[in-house]
mmCIF file of C-alpha atoms in Angstrom:
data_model
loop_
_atom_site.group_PDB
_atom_site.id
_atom_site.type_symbol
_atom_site.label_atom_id
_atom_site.label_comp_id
_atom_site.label_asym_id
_atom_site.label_seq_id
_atom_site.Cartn_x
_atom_site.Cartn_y
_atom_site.Cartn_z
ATOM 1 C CA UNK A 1 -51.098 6.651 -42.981
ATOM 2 C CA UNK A 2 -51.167 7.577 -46.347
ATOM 3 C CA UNK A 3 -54.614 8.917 -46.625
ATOM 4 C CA UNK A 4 -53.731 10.996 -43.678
ATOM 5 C CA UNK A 5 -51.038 12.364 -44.751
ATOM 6 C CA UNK A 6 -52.560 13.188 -48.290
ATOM 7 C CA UNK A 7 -55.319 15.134 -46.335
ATOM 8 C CA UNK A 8 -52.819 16.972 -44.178
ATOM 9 C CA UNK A 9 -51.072 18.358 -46.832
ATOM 10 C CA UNK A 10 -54.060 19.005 -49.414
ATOM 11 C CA UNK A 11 -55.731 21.195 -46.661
ATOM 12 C CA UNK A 12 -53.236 22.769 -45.237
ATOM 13 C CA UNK A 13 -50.394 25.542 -46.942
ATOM 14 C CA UNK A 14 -47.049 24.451 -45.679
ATOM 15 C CA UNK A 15 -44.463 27.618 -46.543
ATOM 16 C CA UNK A 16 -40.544 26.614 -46.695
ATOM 17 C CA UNK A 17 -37.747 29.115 -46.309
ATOM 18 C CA UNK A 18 -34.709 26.717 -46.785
ATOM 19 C CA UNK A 19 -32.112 29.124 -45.472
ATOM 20 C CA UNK A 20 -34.029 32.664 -44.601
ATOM 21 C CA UNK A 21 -29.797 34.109 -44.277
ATOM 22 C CA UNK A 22 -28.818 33.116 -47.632
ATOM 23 C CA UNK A 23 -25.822 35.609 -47.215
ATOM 24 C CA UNK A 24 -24.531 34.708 -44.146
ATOM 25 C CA UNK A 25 -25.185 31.121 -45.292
ATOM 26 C CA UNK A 26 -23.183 31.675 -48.204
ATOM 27 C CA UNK A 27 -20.366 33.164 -46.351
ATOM 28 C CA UNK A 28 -20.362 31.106 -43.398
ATOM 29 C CA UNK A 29 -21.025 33.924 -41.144
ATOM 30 C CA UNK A 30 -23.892 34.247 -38.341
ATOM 31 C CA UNK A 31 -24.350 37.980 -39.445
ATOM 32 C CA UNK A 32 -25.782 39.833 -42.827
ATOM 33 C CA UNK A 33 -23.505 42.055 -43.196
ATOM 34 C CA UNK A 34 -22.631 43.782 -39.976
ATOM 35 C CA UNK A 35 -26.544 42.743 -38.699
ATOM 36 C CA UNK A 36 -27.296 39.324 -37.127
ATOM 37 C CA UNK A 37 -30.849 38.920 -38.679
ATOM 38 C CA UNK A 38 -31.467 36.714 -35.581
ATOM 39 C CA UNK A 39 -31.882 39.950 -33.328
ATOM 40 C CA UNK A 40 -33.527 42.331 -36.131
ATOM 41 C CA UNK A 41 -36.983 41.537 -35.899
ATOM 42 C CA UNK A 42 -39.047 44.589 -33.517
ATOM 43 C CA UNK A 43 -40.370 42.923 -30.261
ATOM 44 C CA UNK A 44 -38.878 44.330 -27.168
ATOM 45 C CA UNK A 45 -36.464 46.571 -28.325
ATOM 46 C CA UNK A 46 -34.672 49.138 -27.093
ATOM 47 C CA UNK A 47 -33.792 51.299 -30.051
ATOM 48 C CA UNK A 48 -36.976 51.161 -32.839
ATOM 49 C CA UNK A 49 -34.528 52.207 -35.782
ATOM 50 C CA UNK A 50 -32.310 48.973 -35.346
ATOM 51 C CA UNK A 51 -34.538 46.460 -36.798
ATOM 52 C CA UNK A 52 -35.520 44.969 -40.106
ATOM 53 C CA UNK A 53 -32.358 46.335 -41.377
ATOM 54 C CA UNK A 54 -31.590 42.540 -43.318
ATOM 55 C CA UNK A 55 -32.607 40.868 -46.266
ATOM 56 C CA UNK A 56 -33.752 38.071 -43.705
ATOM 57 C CA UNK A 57 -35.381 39.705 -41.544
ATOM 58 C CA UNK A 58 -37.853 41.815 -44.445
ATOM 59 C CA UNK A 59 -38.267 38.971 -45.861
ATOM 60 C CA UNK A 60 -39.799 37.184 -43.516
ATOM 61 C CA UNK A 61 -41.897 39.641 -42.332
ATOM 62 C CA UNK A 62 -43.454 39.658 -45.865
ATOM 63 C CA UNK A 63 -44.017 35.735 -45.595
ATOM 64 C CA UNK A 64 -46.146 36.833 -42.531
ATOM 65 C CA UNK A 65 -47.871 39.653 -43.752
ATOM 66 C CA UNK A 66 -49.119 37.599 -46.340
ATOM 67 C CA UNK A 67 -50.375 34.222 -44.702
ATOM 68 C CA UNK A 68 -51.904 33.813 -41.372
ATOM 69 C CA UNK A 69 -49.752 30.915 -39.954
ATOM 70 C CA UNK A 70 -51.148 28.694 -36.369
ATOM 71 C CA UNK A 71 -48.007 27.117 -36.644
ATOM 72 C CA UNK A 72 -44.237 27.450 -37.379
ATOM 73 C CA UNK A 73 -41.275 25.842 -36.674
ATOM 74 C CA UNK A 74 -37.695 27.454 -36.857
ATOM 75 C CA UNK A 75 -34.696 24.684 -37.379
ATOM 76 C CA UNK A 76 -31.708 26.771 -36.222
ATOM 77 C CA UNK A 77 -28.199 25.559 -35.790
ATOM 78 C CA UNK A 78 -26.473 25.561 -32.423
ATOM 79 C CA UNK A 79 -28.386 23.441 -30.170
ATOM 80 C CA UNK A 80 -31.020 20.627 -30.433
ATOM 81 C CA UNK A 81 -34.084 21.517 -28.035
ATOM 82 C CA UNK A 82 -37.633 22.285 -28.846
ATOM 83 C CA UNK A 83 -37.941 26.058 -27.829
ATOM 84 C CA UNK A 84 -41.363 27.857 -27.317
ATOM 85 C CA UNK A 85 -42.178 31.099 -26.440
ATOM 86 C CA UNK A 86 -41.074 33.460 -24.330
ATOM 87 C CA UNK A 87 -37.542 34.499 -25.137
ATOM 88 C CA UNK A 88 -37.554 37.949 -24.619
ATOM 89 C CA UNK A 89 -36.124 40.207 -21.641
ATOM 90 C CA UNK A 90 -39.680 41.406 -20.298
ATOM 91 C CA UNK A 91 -41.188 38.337 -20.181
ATOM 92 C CA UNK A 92 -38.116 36.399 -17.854
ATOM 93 C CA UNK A 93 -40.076 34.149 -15.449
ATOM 94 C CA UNK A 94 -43.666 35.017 -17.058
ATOM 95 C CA UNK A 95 -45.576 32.253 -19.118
ATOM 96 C CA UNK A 96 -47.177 33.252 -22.623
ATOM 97 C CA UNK A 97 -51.077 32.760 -22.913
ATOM 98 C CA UNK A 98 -50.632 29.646 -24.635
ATOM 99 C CA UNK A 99 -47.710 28.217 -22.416
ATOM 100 C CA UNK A 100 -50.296 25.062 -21.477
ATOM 101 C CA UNK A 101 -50.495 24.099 -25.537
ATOM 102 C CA UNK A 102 -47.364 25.231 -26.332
ATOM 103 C CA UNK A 103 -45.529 22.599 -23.779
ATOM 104 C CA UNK A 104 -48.009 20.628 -25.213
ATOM 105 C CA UNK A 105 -46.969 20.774 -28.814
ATOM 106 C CA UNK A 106 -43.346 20.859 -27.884
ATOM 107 C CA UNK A 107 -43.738 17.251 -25.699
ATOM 108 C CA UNK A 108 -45.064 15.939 -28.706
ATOM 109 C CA UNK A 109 -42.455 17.398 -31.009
ATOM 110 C CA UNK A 110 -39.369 16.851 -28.746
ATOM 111 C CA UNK A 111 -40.545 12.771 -28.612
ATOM 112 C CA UNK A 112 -41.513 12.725 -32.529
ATOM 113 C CA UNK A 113 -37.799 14.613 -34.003
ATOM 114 C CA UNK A 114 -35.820 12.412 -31.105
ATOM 115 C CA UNK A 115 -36.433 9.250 -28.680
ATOM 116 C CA UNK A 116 -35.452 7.196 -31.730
ATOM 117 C CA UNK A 117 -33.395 4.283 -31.272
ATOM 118 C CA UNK A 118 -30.108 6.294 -31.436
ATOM 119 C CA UNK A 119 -31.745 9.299 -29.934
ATOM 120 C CA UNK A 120 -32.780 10.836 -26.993
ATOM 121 C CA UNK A 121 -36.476 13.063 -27.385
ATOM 122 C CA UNK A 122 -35.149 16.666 -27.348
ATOM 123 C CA UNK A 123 -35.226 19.026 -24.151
ATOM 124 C CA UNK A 124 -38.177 21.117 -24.537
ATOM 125 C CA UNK A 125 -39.220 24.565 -22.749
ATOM 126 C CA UNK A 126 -39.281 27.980 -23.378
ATOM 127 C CA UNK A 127 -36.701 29.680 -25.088
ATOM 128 C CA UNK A 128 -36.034 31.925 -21.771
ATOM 129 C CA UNK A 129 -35.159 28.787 -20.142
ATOM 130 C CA UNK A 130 -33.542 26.463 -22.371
ATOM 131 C CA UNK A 131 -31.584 29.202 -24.373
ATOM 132 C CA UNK A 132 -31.266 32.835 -22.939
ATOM 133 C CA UNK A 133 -33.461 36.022 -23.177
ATOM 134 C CA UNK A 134 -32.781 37.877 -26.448
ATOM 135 C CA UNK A 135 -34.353 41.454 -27.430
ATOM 136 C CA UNK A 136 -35.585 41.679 -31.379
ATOM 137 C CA UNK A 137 -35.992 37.602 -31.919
ATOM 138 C CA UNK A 138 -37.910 36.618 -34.156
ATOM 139 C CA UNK A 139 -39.651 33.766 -32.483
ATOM 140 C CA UNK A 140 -41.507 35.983 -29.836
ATOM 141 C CA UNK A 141 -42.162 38.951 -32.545
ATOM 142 C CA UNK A 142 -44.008 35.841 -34.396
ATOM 143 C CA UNK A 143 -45.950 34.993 -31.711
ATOM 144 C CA UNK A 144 -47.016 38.222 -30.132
ATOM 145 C CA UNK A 145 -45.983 41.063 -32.887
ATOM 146 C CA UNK A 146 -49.904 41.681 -33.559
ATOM 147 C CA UNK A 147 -51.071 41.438 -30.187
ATOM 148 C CA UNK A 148 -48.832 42.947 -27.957
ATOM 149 C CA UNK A 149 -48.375 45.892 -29.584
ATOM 150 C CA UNK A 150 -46.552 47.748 -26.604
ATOM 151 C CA UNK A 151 -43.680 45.771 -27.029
ATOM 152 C CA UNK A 152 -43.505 46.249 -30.990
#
């Protein structure tokens, strides 16, 4: 195990953003201000001037500009399921491109974080149908932002 883990993290760049809303962290809030950063980011919007207006959400767009990630996970308070694209209006009862390695990737991640002893593996699916169908989420902007171009 150990030389396996040495070599996954000497050739790969793991990037951490402990708390990406360090405001609303701060003061116990949801919001940045008047803004919940968890709806600024510009996939399927409505209005293009109502995004990227918080700290968070510029932020992390930099992170992305600068590294090209195959992988990210988003640890987000409020329920315990592994999510997975889509999550956004347009895309209700559609599958992403990569739905096949994406429920693959969750399956392994919902059995790895839970099915421990006092633990049940996570629910796992995509956000649309474990959570609800948000416009301006980050998770789907991630995903699709430089591909999908219509919807950004």
């Amino acid at each position: 195990h150990r030389k396996w883990l040495a070599r996954l993290v000497t050739t790969r760049r793991i990037v951490v953003v402990p708390t990406a809303n360090a405001l609303g962290y701060y003061q116990n809030q949801r919001e940045e201000g008047s803004v919940d950063p968890n709806r600024d980011f510009p996939y399927d919007i409505l209005d293009e001037a109502s995004c990227m207006q918080t700290i968070a959400a510029r932020t992390l767009n930099e992170i992305y500009r600068e590294h090209m990630f195959q992988l990210a996970l988003t640890f987000h308070a409020g329920m315990e399921v592994v999510g997975y694209e889509w999550g956004a209006p347009t895309w209700l009862n559609y599958y992403s491109p990569d739905d096949v390695a994406q429920e693959i990737v969750a399956s392994a991640y919902s059995r790895y974080g839970g099915g421990w002893e006092t633990s049940n593996p996570y629910p796992y699916g995509t956000m649309n149908d474990l959570v609800y169908a948000v416009r301006g989420g980050m998770e789907d902007w991630r995903y699709a932002g430089s591909w999908d171009p219509e919807r950004v």
